[in-house]
mmCIF file of N, CA, C and O in Angstrom:
data_model
loop_
_atom_site.group_PDB
_atom_site.id
_atom_site.type_symbol
_atom_site.label_atom_id
_atom_site.label_comp_id
_atom_site.label_asym_id
_atom_site.label_seq_id
_atom_site.Cartn_x
_atom_site.Cartn_y
_atom_site.Cartn_z
ATOM 1 N N UNK A 8 -6.471 15.548 -7.054
ATOM 2 C CA UNK A 8 -5.804 14.759 -8.080
ATOM 3 C C UNK A 8 -5.163 13.537 -7.422
ATOM 4 O O UNK A 8 -4.558 13.632 -6.369
ATOM 5 N N UNK A 9 -5.318 12.353 -8.070
ATOM 6 C CA UNK A 9 -4.725 11.121 -7.555
ATOM 7 C C UNK A 9 -3.216 11.162 -7.721
ATOM 8 O O UNK A 9 -2.705 11.572 -8.751
ATOM 9 N N UNK A 10 -2.514 10.707 -6.671
ATOM 10 C CA UNK A 10 -1.058 10.593 -6.772
ATOM 11 C C UNK A 10 -0.694 9.238 -7.354
ATOM 12 O O UNK A 10 -1.272 8.225 -6.983
ATOM 13 N N UNK A 11 0.237 9.236 -8.259
ATOM 14 C CA UNK A 11 0.725 7.995 -8.843
ATOM 15 C C UNK A 11 1.914 7.533 -8.015
ATOM 16 O O UNK A 11 2.839 8.304 -7.778
ATOM 17 N N UNK A 12 1.911 6.278 -7.548
ATOM 18 C CA UNK A 12 3.030 5.809 -6.736
ATOM 19 C C UNK A 12 4.304 5.666 -7.562
ATOM 20 O O UNK A 12 4.249 5.508 -8.782
ATOM 21 N N UNK A 13 5.439 5.722 -6.873
ATOM 22 C CA UNK A 13 6.722 5.505 -7.552
ATOM 23 C C UNK A 13 6.826 4.067 -8.024
ATOM 24 O O UNK A 13 7.448 3.785 -9.043
ATOM 25 N N UNK A 14 6.242 3.161 -7.252
ATOM 26 C CA UNK A 14 6.239 1.744 -7.628
ATOM 27 C C UNK A 14 4.846 1.176 -7.448
ATOM 28 O O UNK A 14 4.028 1.711 -6.700
ATOM 29 N N UNK A 15 4.588 0.098 -8.164
ATOM 30 C CA UNK A 15 3.330 -0.631 -8.050
ATOM 31 C C UNK A 15 3.587 -2.002 -7.457
ATOM 32 O O UNK A 15 4.687 -2.552 -7.568
ATOM 33 N N UNK A 16 2.555 -2.556 -6.858
ATOM 34 C CA UNK A 16 2.554 -3.951 -6.430
ATOM 35 C C UNK A 16 2.004 -4.726 -7.626
ATOM 36 O O UNK A 16 0.884 -4.496 -8.067
ATOM 37 N N UNK A 17 2.830 -5.606 -8.203
ATOM 38 C CA UNK A 17 2.495 -6.289 -9.450
ATOM 39 C C UNK A 17 2.394 -7.794 -9.205
ATOM 40 O O UNK A 17 3.334 -8.410 -8.685
ATOM 41 N N UNK A 18 1.257 -8.397 -9.569
ATOM 42 C CA UNK A 18 1.121 -9.844 -9.389
ATOM 43 C C UNK A 18 2.053 -10.596 -10.333
ATOM 44 O O UNK A 18 2.231 -10.200 -11.489
ATOM 45 N N UNK A 19 2.641 -11.654 -9.819
ATOM 46 C CA UNK A 19 3.574 -12.467 -10.603
ATOM 47 C C UNK A 19 3.243 -13.938 -10.432
ATOM 48 O O UNK A 19 2.485 -14.327 -9.537
ATOM 49 N N UNK A 20 3.827 -14.733 -11.280
ATOM 50 C CA UNK A 20 3.770 -16.187 -11.091
ATOM 51 C C UNK A 20 5.183 -16.717 -11.255
ATOM 52 O O UNK A 20 6.006 -16.111 -11.944
ATOM 53 N N UNK A 21 5.446 -17.815 -10.598
ATOM 54 C CA UNK A 21 6.771 -18.420 -10.681
ATOM 55 C C UNK A 21 6.801 -19.398 -11.841
ATOM 56 O O UNK A 21 5.776 -19.927 -12.260
ATOM 57 N N UNK A 22 7.987 -19.620 -12.345
ATOM 58 C CA UNK A 22 8.189 -20.597 -13.404
ATOM 59 C C UNK A 22 8.775 -21.842 -12.739
ATOM 60 O O UNK A 22 9.859 -21.767 -12.148
ATOM 61 N N UNK A 23 8.054 -22.964 -12.786
ATOM 62 C CA UNK A 23 8.527 -24.176 -12.117
ATOM 63 C C UNK A 23 9.941 -24.571 -12.545
ATOM 64 O O UNK A 23 10.273 -24.525 -13.730
ATOM 65 N N UNK A 24 10.768 -24.896 -11.555
ATOM 66 C CA UNK A 24 12.120 -25.358 -11.823
ATOM 67 C C UNK A 24 13.114 -24.256 -12.156
ATOM 68 O O UNK A 24 14.254 -24.540 -12.459
ATOM 69 N N UNK A 25 12.680 -23.002 -12.130
ATOM 70 C CA UNK A 25 13.585 -21.897 -12.450
ATOM 71 C C UNK A 25 13.392 -20.788 -11.435
ATOM 72 O O UNK A 25 12.330 -20.615 -10.879
ATOM 73 N N UNK A 26 14.433 -20.033 -11.207
ATOM 74 C CA UNK A 26 14.341 -18.871 -10.326
ATOM 75 C C UNK A 26 13.939 -17.675 -11.175
ATOM 76 O O UNK A 26 14.737 -16.790 -11.468
ATOM 77 N N UNK A 27 12.680 -17.687 -11.591
ATOM 78 C CA UNK A 27 12.184 -16.706 -12.528
ATOM 79 C C UNK A 27 10.760 -16.338 -12.168
ATOM 80 O O UNK A 27 9.961 -17.201 -11.817
ATOM 81 N N UNK A 28 10.444 -15.054 -12.231
ATOM 82 C CA UNK A 28 9.087 -14.570 -12.037
ATOM 83 C C UNK A 28 8.606 -13.952 -13.336
ATOM 84 O O UNK A 28 9.378 -13.311 -14.046
ATOM 85 N N UNK A 29 7.342 -14.134 -13.650
ATOM 86 C CA UNK A 29 6.734 -13.467 -14.798
ATOM 87 C C UNK A 29 5.548 -12.655 -14.306
ATOM 88 O O UNK A 29 4.857 -13.064 -13.369
ATOM 89 N N UNK A 30 5.327 -11.502 -14.916
ATOM 90 C CA UNK A 30 4.194 -10.675 -14.511
ATOM 91 C C UNK A 30 2.907 -11.318 -15.023
ATOM 92 O O UNK A 30 2.884 -11.914 -16.097
ATOM 93 N N UNK A 31 1.867 -11.210 -14.224
ATOM 94 C CA UNK A 31 0.556 -11.709 -14.638
ATOM 95 C C UNK A 31 -0.141 -10.639 -15.456
ATOM 96 O O UNK A 31 -0.016 -9.463 -15.189
ATOM 97 N N UNK A 32 -0.870 -11.070 -16.440
ATOM 98 C CA UNK A 32 -1.662 -10.163 -17.258
ATOM 99 C C UNK A 32 -3.123 -10.570 -17.154
ATOM 100 O O UNK A 32 -3.450 -11.635 -16.630
ATOM 101 N N UNK A 33 -3.985 -9.712 -17.652
ATOM 102 C CA UNK A 33 -5.409 -10.005 -17.640
ATOM 103 C C UNK A 33 -6.029 -9.585 -18.956
ATOM 104 O O UNK A 33 -5.336 -9.135 -19.868
ATOM 105 N N UNK A 34 -7.337 -9.767 -19.040
ATOM 106 C CA UNK A 34 -8.098 -9.329 -20.209
ATOM 107 C C UNK A 34 -9.298 -8.525 -19.742
ATOM 108 O O UNK A 34 -9.935 -8.875 -18.753
ATOM 109 N N UNK A 35 -9.576 -7.470 -20.472
ATOM 110 C CA UNK A 35 -10.798 -6.726 -20.235
ATOM 111 C C UNK A 35 -11.967 -7.560 -20.750
ATOM 112 O O UNK A 35 -11.763 -8.474 -21.563
ATOM 113 N N UNK A 36 -13.182 -7.288 -20.320
ATOM 114 C CA UNK A 36 -14.329 -8.052 -20.838
ATOM 115 C C UNK A 36 -14.417 -8.027 -22.371
ATOM 116 O O UNK A 36 -14.899 -8.970 -22.975
ATOM 117 N N UNK A 37 -13.889 -6.974 -22.997
ATOM 118 C CA UNK A 37 -13.897 -6.878 -24.460
ATOM 119 C C UNK A 37 -12.784 -7.698 -25.106
ATOM 120 O O UNK A 37 -12.716 -7.792 -26.322
ATOM 121 N N UNK A 38 -11.892 -8.274 -24.309
ATOM 122 C CA UNK A 38 -10.855 -9.153 -24.832
ATOM 123 C C UNK A 38 -9.455 -8.567 -24.878
ATOM 124 O O UNK A 38 -8.489 -9.289 -25.092
ATOM 125 N N UNK A 39 -9.293 -7.252 -24.694
ATOM 126 C CA UNK A 39 -7.971 -6.621 -24.766
ATOM 127 C C UNK A 39 -7.090 -7.074 -23.598
ATOM 128 O O UNK A 39 -7.517 -7.074 -22.440
ATOM 129 N N UNK A 40 -5.845 -7.474 -23.899
ATOM 130 C CA UNK A 40 -4.884 -7.852 -22.852
ATOM 131 C C UNK A 40 -4.347 -6.607 -22.174
ATOM 132 O O UNK A 40 -4.080 -5.604 -22.828
ATOM 133 N N UNK A 41 -4.170 -6.701 -20.853
ATOM 134 C CA UNK A 41 -3.669 -5.574 -20.070
ATOM 135 C C UNK A 41 -2.697 -6.069 -19.015
ATOM 136 O O UNK A 41 -2.755 -7.218 -18.587
ATOM 137 N N UNK A 42 -1.812 -5.170 -18.597
ATOM 138 C CA UNK A 42 -0.964 -5.430 -17.448
ATOM 139 C C UNK A 42 -1.760 -5.151 -16.184
ATOM 140 O O UNK A 42 -2.734 -4.391 -16.201
ATOM 141 N N UNK A 43 -1.362 -5.761 -15.091
ATOM 142 C CA UNK A 43 -2.035 -5.578 -13.803
ATOM 143 C C UNK A 43 -1.096 -4.885 -12.836
ATOM 144 O O UNK A 43 0.085 -5.245 -12.752
ATOM 145 N N UNK A 44 -1.608 -3.897 -12.098
ATOM 146 C CA UNK A 44 -0.803 -3.194 -11.105
ATOM 147 C C UNK A 44 -1.721 -2.709 -9.990
ATOM 148 O O UNK A 44 -2.876 -2.362 -10.229
ATOM 149 N N UNK A 45 -1.189 -2.697 -8.778
ATOM 150 C CA UNK A 45 -1.951 -2.264 -7.613
ATOM 151 C C UNK A 45 -1.129 -1.244 -6.838
ATOM 152 O O UNK A 45 0.094 -1.308 -6.813
ATOM 153 N N UNK A 46 -1.824 -0.330 -6.189
ATOM 154 C CA UNK A 46 -1.138 0.700 -5.419
ATOM 155 C C UNK A 46 -0.731 0.205 -4.038
ATOM 156 O O UNK A 46 0.181 0.780 -3.439
ATOM 157 N N UNK A 47 -1.378 -0.846 -3.541
ATOM 158 C CA UNK A 47 -1.000 -1.434 -2.247
ATOM 159 C C UNK A 47 -1.141 -2.951 -2.301
ATOM 160 O O UNK A 47 -1.910 -3.488 -3.106
ATOM 161 N N UNK A 48 -0.430 -3.626 -1.410
ATOM 162 C CA UNK A 48 -0.543 -5.085 -1.316
ATOM 163 C C UNK A 48 -1.940 -5.486 -0.858
ATOM 164 O O UNK A 48 -2.458 -6.537 -1.277
ATOM 165 N N UNK A 49 -2.586 -4.678 -0.021
ATOM 166 C CA UNK A 49 -3.951 -4.979 0.421
ATOM 167 C C UNK A 49 -4.932 -4.972 -0.745
ATOM 168 O O UNK A 49 -5.815 -5.828 -0.829
ATOM 169 N N UNK A 50 -4.790 -4.024 -1.663
ATOM 170 C CA UNK A 50 -5.683 -3.970 -2.825
ATOM 171 C C UNK A 50 -5.470 -5.175 -3.729
ATOM 172 O O UNK A 50 -6.421 -5.729 -4.271
ATOM 173 N N UNK A 51 -4.214 -5.608 -3.878
ATOM 174 C CA UNK A 51 -3.944 -6.816 -4.665
ATOM 175 C C UNK A 51 -4.593 -8.020 -3.997
ATOM 176 O O UNK A 51 -5.262 -8.811 -4.655
ATOM 177 N N UNK A 52 -4.434 -8.169 -2.692
ATOM 178 C CA UNK A 52 -5.004 -9.300 -1.964
ATOM 179 C C UNK A 52 -6.529 -9.307 -2.060
ATOM 180 O O UNK A 52 -7.138 -10.368 -2.214
ATOM 181 N N UNK A 53 -7.157 -8.141 -1.995
ATOM 182 C CA UNK A 53 -8.617 -8.067 -2.102
ATOM 183 C C UNK A 53 -9.103 -8.507 -3.474
ATOM 184 O O UNK A 53 -10.166 -9.103 -3.595
ATOM 185 N N UNK A 54 -8.344 -8.207 -4.517
ATOM 186 C CA UNK A 54 -8.760 -8.530 -5.881
ATOM 187 C C UNK A 54 -8.357 -9.928 -6.322
ATOM 188 O O UNK A 54 -9.062 -10.565 -7.098
ATOM 189 N N UNK A 55 -7.211 -10.424 -5.817
ATOM 190 C CA UNK A 55 -6.656 -11.674 -6.339
ATOM 191 C C UNK A 55 -6.443 -12.750 -5.285
ATOM 192 O O UNK A 55 -6.055 -13.860 -5.624
ATOM 193 N N UNK A 56 -6.643 -12.413 -4.022
ATOM 194 C CA UNK A 56 -6.435 -13.383 -2.955
ATOM 195 C C UNK A 56 -5.113 -13.155 -2.247
ATOM 196 O O UNK A 56 -4.135 -12.696 -2.846
ATOM 197 N N UNK A 57 -5.109 -13.471 -0.960
ATOM 198 C CA UNK A 57 -3.933 -13.224 -0.126
ATOM 199 C C UNK A 57 -2.732 -14.077 -0.515
ATOM 200 O O UNK A 57 -1.597 -13.733 -0.209
ATOM 201 N N UNK A 58 -2.959 -15.188 -1.208
ATOM 202 C CA UNK A 58 -1.851 -16.082 -1.572
ATOM 203 C C UNK A 58 -1.215 -15.731 -2.921
ATOM 204 O O UNK A 58 -0.290 -16.406 -3.372
ATOM 205 N N UNK A 59 -1.681 -14.657 -3.565
ATOM 206 C CA UNK A 59 -1.117 -14.247 -4.863
ATOM 207 C C UNK A 59 0.280 -13.668 -4.668
ATOM 208 O O UNK A 59 0.453 -12.668 -3.984
ATOM 209 N N UNK A 60 1.321 -14.292 -5.253
ATOM 210 C CA UNK A 60 2.671 -13.723 -5.169
ATOM 211 C C UNK A 60 2.731 -12.385 -5.903
ATOM 212 O O UNK A 60 2.028 -12.176 -6.893
ATOM 213 N N UNK A 61 3.610 -11.497 -5.431
ATOM 214 C CA UNK A 61 3.752 -10.184 -6.057
ATOM 215 C C UNK A 61 5.159 -9.657 -5.868
ATOM 216 O O UNK A 61 5.921 -10.167 -5.064
ATOM 217 N N UNK A 62 5.467 -8.633 -6.641
ATOM 218 C CA UNK A 62 6.728 -7.924 -6.514
ATOM 219 C C UNK A 62 6.454 -6.442 -6.738
ATOM 220 O O UNK A 62 5.402 -6.078 -7.249
ATOM 221 N N UNK A 63 7.397 -5.607 -6.356
ATOM 222 C CA UNK A 63 7.270 -4.166 -6.609
ATOM 223 C C UNK A 63 8.030 -3.823 -7.890
ATOM 224 O O UNK A 63 9.164 -4.248 -8.082
ATOM 225 N N UNK A 64 7.375 -3.050 -8.752
ATOM 226 C CA UNK A 64 7.999 -2.586 -9.991
ATOM 227 C C UNK A 64 7.591 -1.146 -10.234
ATOM 228 O O UNK A 64 6.456 -0.762 -9.948
ATOM 229 N N UNK A 65 8.497 -0.365 -10.807
ATOM 230 C CA UNK A 65 8.109 0.976 -11.243
ATOM 231 C C UNK A 65 7.356 0.822 -12.565
ATOM 232 O O UNK A 65 7.451 -0.197 -13.244
ATOM 233 N N UNK A 66 6.610 1.855 -12.923
ATOM 234 C CA UNK A 66 5.788 1.776 -14.131
ATOM 235 C C UNK A 66 6.622 1.528 -15.378
ATOM 236 O O UNK A 66 6.245 0.721 -16.235
ATOM 237 N N UNK A 67 7.767 2.179 -15.485
ATOM 238 C CA UNK A 67 8.579 1.997 -16.697
ATOM 239 C C UNK A 67 9.094 0.558 -16.816
ATOM 240 O O UNK A 67 9.134 0.011 -17.921
ATOM 241 N N UNK A 68 9.457 -0.069 -15.703
ATOM 242 C CA UNK A 68 9.908 -1.469 -15.747
ATOM 243 C C UNK A 68 8.761 -2.386 -16.161
ATOM 244 O O UNK A 68 8.946 -3.295 -16.975
ATOM 245 N N UNK A 69 7.562 -2.138 -15.603
ATOM 246 C CA UNK A 69 6.399 -2.948 -15.968
ATOM 247 C C UNK A 69 6.078 -2.777 -17.453
ATOM 248 O O UNK A 69 5.858 -3.760 -18.164
ATOM 249 N N UNK A 70 6.096 -1.549 -17.947
ATOM 250 C CA UNK A 70 5.824 -1.308 -19.371
ATOM 251 C C UNK A 70 6.866 -1.994 -20.262
ATOM 252 O O UNK A 70 6.536 -2.536 -21.318
ATOM 253 N N UNK A 71 8.127 -1.987 -19.827
ATOM 254 C CA UNK A 71 9.193 -2.652 -20.584
ATOM 255 C C UNK A 71 8.948 -4.155 -20.655
ATOM 256 O O UNK A 71 9.189 -4.786 -21.690
ATOM 257 N N UNK A 72 8.441 -4.738 -19.579
ATOM 258 C CA UNK A 72 8.162 -6.176 -19.565
ATOM 259 C C UNK A 72 6.921 -6.528 -20.389
ATOM 260 O O UNK A 72 6.834 -7.621 -20.948
ATOM 261 N N UNK A 73 5.964 -5.613 -20.477
ATOM 262 C CA UNK A 73 4.726 -5.870 -21.206
ATOM 263 C C UNK A 73 4.860 -5.616 -22.709
ATOM 264 O O UNK A 73 4.144 -6.220 -23.512
ATOM 265 N N UNK A 74 5.769 -4.735 -23.093
ATOM 266 C CA UNK A 74 5.905 -4.343 -24.504
ATOM 267 C C UNK A 74 6.124 -5.524 -25.455
ATOM 268 O O UNK A 74 5.461 -5.595 -26.501
ATOM 269 N N UNK A 75 7.012 -6.491 -25.152
ATOM 270 C CA UNK A 75 7.196 -7.612 -26.082
ATOM 271 C C UNK A 75 5.929 -8.463 -26.256
ATOM 272 O O UNK A 75 5.796 -9.193 -27.226
ATOM 273 N N UNK A 76 5.006 -8.343 -25.307
ATOM 274 C CA UNK A 76 3.745 -9.085 -25.395
ATOM 275 C C UNK A 76 2.687 -8.307 -26.178
ATOM 276 O O UNK A 76 1.570 -8.773 -26.351
ATOM 277 N N UNK A 77 3.039 -7.099 -26.611
ATOM 278 C CA UNK A 77 2.096 -6.271 -27.335
ATOM 279 C C UNK A 77 1.070 -5.595 -26.435
ATOM 280 O O UNK A 77 0.022 -5.163 -26.899
ATOM 281 N N UNK A 78 1.391 -5.483 -25.149
ATOM 282 C CA UNK A 78 0.472 -4.884 -24.179
ATOM 283 C C UNK A 78 0.953 -3.476 -23.862
ATOM 284 O O UNK A 78 2.087 -3.285 -23.427
ATOM 285 N N UNK A 79 0.071 -2.498 -24.080
ATOM 286 C CA UNK A 79 0.449 -1.116 -23.789
ATOM 287 C C UNK A 79 -0.474 -0.464 -22.762
ATOM 288 O O UNK A 79 -0.357 0.720 -22.483
ATOM 289 N N UNK A 80 -1.385 -1.219 -22.188
ATOM 290 C CA UNK A 80 -2.317 -0.687 -21.195
ATOM 291 C C UNK A 80 -2.105 -1.387 -19.859
ATOM 292 O O UNK A 80 -1.956 -2.601 -19.810
ATOM 293 N N UNK A 81 -2.102 -0.597 -18.797
ATOM 294 C CA UNK A 81 -1.979 -1.133 -17.437
ATOM 295 C C UNK A 81 -3.250 -0.785 -16.683
ATOM 296 O O UNK A 81 -3.652 0.376 -16.641
ATOM 297 N N UNK A 82 -3.889 -1.780 -16.099
ATOM 298 C CA UNK A 82 -5.061 -1.564 -15.256
ATOM 299 C C UNK A 82 -4.565 -1.436 -13.821
ATOM 300 O O UNK A 82 -3.923 -2.346 -13.303
ATOM 301 N N UNK A 83 -4.866 -0.297 -13.210
ATOM 302 C CA UNK A 83 -4.419 -0.023 -11.849
ATOM 303 C C UNK A 83 -5.588 -0.242 -10.890
ATOM 304 O O UNK A 83 -6.683 0.278 -11.099
ATOM 305 N N UNK A 84 -5.338 -1.027 -9.854
ATOM 306 C CA UNK A 84 -6.312 -1.311 -8.804
ATOM 307 C C UNK A 84 -7.636 -1.873 -9.310
ATOM 308 O O UNK A 84 -8.708 -1.381 -8.944
ATOM 309 N N UNK A 85 -7.596 -2.935 -10.142
ATOM 310 C CA UNK A 85 -8.869 -3.564 -10.494
ATOM 311 C C UNK A 85 -9.512 -4.119 -9.225
ATOM 312 O O UNK A 85 -8.814 -4.577 -8.318
ATOM 313 N N UNK A 86 -10.832 -4.049 -9.146
ATOM 314 C CA UNK A 86 -11.531 -4.514 -7.951
ATOM 315 C C UNK A 86 -11.681 -6.020 -7.917
ATOM 316 O O UNK A 86 -11.809 -6.610 -6.855
ATOM 317 N N UNK A 87 -11.711 -6.634 -9.087
ATOM 318 C CA UNK A 87 -11.879 -8.082 -9.163
ATOM 319 C C UNK A 87 -11.035 -8.600 -10.310
ATOM 320 O O UNK A 87 -11.088 -8.063 -11.415
ATOM 321 N N UNK A 88 -10.264 -9.624 -10.038
ATOM 322 C CA UNK A 88 -9.523 -10.319 -11.077
ATOM 323 C C UNK A 88 -9.972 -11.766 -10.969
ATOM 324 O O UNK A 88 -9.700 -12.440 -9.992
ATOM 325 N N UNK A 89 -10.736 -12.227 -11.962
ATOM 326 C CA UNK A 89 -11.361 -13.548 -11.865
ATOM 327 C C UNK A 89 -11.281 -14.275 -13.190
ATOM 328 O O UNK A 89 -11.206 -13.642 -14.246
ATOM 329 N N UNK A 90 -11.330 -15.609 -13.139
ATOM 330 C CA UNK A 90 -11.364 -16.367 -14.388
ATOM 331 C C UNK A 90 -12.631 -16.011 -15.167
ATOM 332 O O UNK A 90 -13.674 -15.730 -14.593
ATOM 333 N N UNK A 91 -12.511 -16.009 -16.488
ATOM 334 C CA UNK A 91 -13.662 -15.744 -17.357
ATOM 335 C C UNK A 91 -14.667 -16.888 -17.203
ATOM 336 O O UNK A 91 -14.294 -18.050 -17.169
ATOM 337 N N UNK A 92 -15.934 -16.546 -17.119
ATOM 338 C CA UNK A 92 -16.999 -17.541 -17.104
ATOM 339 C C UNK A 92 -17.787 -17.363 -18.386
ATOM 340 O O UNK A 92 -18.347 -16.300 -18.643
ATOM 341 N N UNK A 93 -17.794 -18.389 -19.204
ATOM 342 C CA UNK A 93 -18.505 -18.339 -20.472
ATOM 343 C C UNK A 93 -20.006 -18.422 -20.212
ATOM 344 O O UNK A 93 -20.436 -19.114 -19.294
ATOM 345 N N UNK A 94 -20.833 -17.721 -21.021
ATOM 346 C CA UNK A 94 -22.277 -17.739 -20.795
ATOM 347 C C UNK A 94 -22.866 -19.141 -20.738
ATOM 348 O O UNK A 94 -23.736 -19.418 -19.926
ATOM 349 N N UNK A 95 -22.379 -20.048 -21.568
ATOM 350 C CA UNK A 95 -22.914 -21.412 -21.551
ATOM 351 C C UNK A 95 -22.503 -22.178 -20.296
ATOM 352 O O UNK A 95 -23.036 -23.231 -20.001
ATOM 353 N N UNK A 96 -21.540 -21.637 -19.534
ATOM 354 C CA UNK A 96 -21.059 -22.319 -18.334
ATOM 355 C C UNK A 96 -21.932 -22.031 -17.114
ATOM 356 O O UNK A 96 -21.767 -22.650 -16.081
ATOM 357 N N UNK A 97 -22.881 -21.093 -17.233
ATOM 358 C CA UNK A 97 -23.754 -20.795 -16.100
ATOM 359 C C UNK A 97 -24.535 -22.054 -15.761
ATOM 360 O O UNK A 97 -25.142 -22.683 -16.612
ATOM 361 N N UNK A 98 -24.496 -22.447 -14.518
ATOM 362 C CA UNK A 98 -25.165 -23.668 -14.076
ATOM 363 C C UNK A 98 -24.297 -24.910 -14.158
ATOM 364 O O UNK A 98 -24.667 -25.961 -13.669
ATOM 365 N N UNK A 99 -23.132 -24.795 -14.788
ATOM 366 C CA UNK A 99 -22.198 -25.912 -14.877
ATOM 367 C C UNK A 99 -21.356 -25.951 -13.607
ATOM 368 O O UNK A 99 -20.935 -24.911 -13.127
ATOM 369 N N UNK A 100 -21.128 -27.132 -13.023
ATOM 370 C CA UNK A 100 -20.274 -27.194 -11.829
ATOM 371 C C UNK A 100 -18.923 -26.534 -12.092
ATOM 372 O O UNK A 100 -18.348 -26.680 -13.170
ATOM 373 N N UNK A 101 -18.427 -25.777 -11.106
ATOM 374 C CA UNK A 101 -17.207 -24.978 -11.264
ATOM 375 C C UNK A 101 -16.024 -25.797 -11.766
ATOM 376 O O UNK A 101 -15.240 -25.327 -12.575
ATOM 377 N N UNK A 102 -15.865 -27.032 -11.294
ATOM 378 C CA UNK A 102 -14.702 -27.821 -11.701
ATOM 379 C C UNK A 102 -14.765 -28.240 -13.176
ATOM 380 O O UNK A 102 -13.778 -28.696 -13.732
ATOM 381 N N UNK A 103 -15.913 -28.049 -13.828
ATOM 382 C CA UNK A 103 -16.030 -28.389 -15.244
ATOM 383 C C UNK A 103 -15.923 -27.175 -16.161
ATOM 384 O O UNK A 103 -15.928 -27.314 -17.372
ATOM 385 N N UNK A 104 -15.823 -25.977 -15.583
ATOM 386 C CA UNK A 104 -15.728 -24.759 -16.387
ATOM 387 C C UNK A 104 -14.279 -24.562 -16.812
ATOM 388 O O UNK A 104 -13.389 -24.519 -15.968
ATOM 389 N N UNK A 105 -14.012 -24.420 -18.123
ATOM 390 C CA UNK A 105 -12.631 -24.180 -18.546
ATOM 391 C C UNK A 105 -12.163 -22.808 -18.089
ATOM 392 O O UNK A 105 -12.893 -21.834 -18.164
ATOM 393 N N UNK A 106 -10.928 -22.747 -17.581
ATOM 394 C CA UNK A 106 -10.356 -21.489 -17.106
ATOM 395 C C UNK A 106 -9.508 -20.910 -18.230
ATOM 396 O O UNK A 106 -8.662 -21.605 -18.784
ATOM 397 N N UNK A 107 -9.726 -19.646 -18.531
ATOM 398 C CA UNK A 107 -8.949 -18.961 -19.555
ATOM 399 C C UNK A 107 -7.565 -18.629 -19.010
ATOM 400 O O UNK A 107 -7.365 -18.532 -17.803
ATOM 401 N N UNK A 108 -6.620 -18.393 -19.904
ATOM 402 C CA UNK A 108 -5.252 -18.087 -19.496
ATOM 403 C C UNK A 108 -5.148 -16.754 -18.760
ATOM 404 O O UNK A 108 -4.368 -16.612 -17.852
ATOM 405 N N UNK A 109 -5.938 -15.771 -19.150
ATOM 406 C CA UNK A 109 -5.855 -14.458 -18.525
ATOM 407 C C UNK A 109 -7.161 -14.140 -17.815
ATOM 408 O O UNK A 109 -8.234 -14.375 -18.339
ATOM 409 N N UNK A 110 -7.075 -13.602 -16.591
ATOM 410 C CA UNK A 110 -8.282 -13.281 -15.861
ATOM 411 C C UNK A 110 -8.995 -12.056 -16.432
ATOM 412 O O UNK A 110 -8.417 -11.274 -17.157
ATOM 413 N N UNK A 111 -10.264 -11.938 -16.089
ATOM 414 C CA UNK A 111 -11.073 -10.805 -16.505
ATOM 415 C C UNK A 111 -11.090 -9.786 -15.390
ATOM 416 O O UNK A 111 -11.116 -10.131 -14.205
ATOM 417 N N UNK A 112 -11.065 -8.503 -15.730
ATOM 418 C CA UNK A 112 -10.972 -7.434 -14.749
ATOM 419 C C UNK A 112 -12.246 -6.615 -14.694
ATOM 420 O O UNK A 112 -12.906 -6.422 -15.699
ATOM 421 N N UNK A 113 -12.547 -6.109 -13.501
ATOM 422 C CA UNK A 113 -13.643 -5.161 -13.371
ATOM 423 C C UNK A 113 -13.214 -4.053 -12.427
ATOM 424 O O UNK A 113 -12.351 -4.246 -11.576
ATOM 425 N N UNK A 114 -13.816 -2.888 -12.569
ATOM 426 C CA UNK A 114 -13.628 -1.789 -11.648
ATOM 427 C C UNK A 114 -12.228 -1.231 -11.574
ATOM 428 O O UNK A 114 -11.753 -0.901 -10.501
ATOM 429 N N UNK A 115 -11.543 -1.103 -12.687
ATOM 430 C CA UNK A 115 -10.160 -0.619 -12.663
ATOM 431 C C UNK A 115 -10.051 0.723 -13.348
ATOM 432 O O UNK A 115 -10.894 1.106 -14.142
ATOM 433 N N UNK A 116 -8.993 1.442 -13.015
ATOM 434 C CA UNK A 116 -8.676 2.651 -13.756
ATOM 435 C C UNK A 116 -7.451 2.364 -14.598
ATOM 436 O O UNK A 116 -6.594 1.568 -14.228
ATOM 437 N N UNK A 117 -7.370 3.002 -15.751
ATOM 438 C CA UNK A 117 -6.235 2.767 -16.643
ATOM 439 C C UNK A 117 -5.038 3.567 -16.176
ATOM 440 O O UNK A 117 -5.152 4.714 -15.792
ATOM 441 N N UNK A 118 -3.860 2.909 -16.196
ATOM 442 C CA UNK A 118 -2.626 3.586 -15.809
ATOM 443 C C UNK A 118 -1.818 3.981 -16.986
ATOM 444 O O UNK A 118 -2.090 3.709 -18.099
#
């Protein structure tokens, strides 16, 4: 049986001009918004890049932060967190592809 950690490594972003962090969210390929959580900093870096800021949060704190956004699902250890690529964008230079607000996830288990 998998052990659930007491805390997760949660990706965050800073709010310019304020001493404030917000948790990053993602979308499943079907469009559902989800919270993001990782069991280790290495797993977060592998999925989102080594420069992704993060903080440690317990599950209840993360759920409390996600609830006002209408998010009740947490994806734990997604293997890839990437911008959505629209089918019509295949073959389009990367700098011309519009980036969605929430990344798309693959290979995750639900927390």
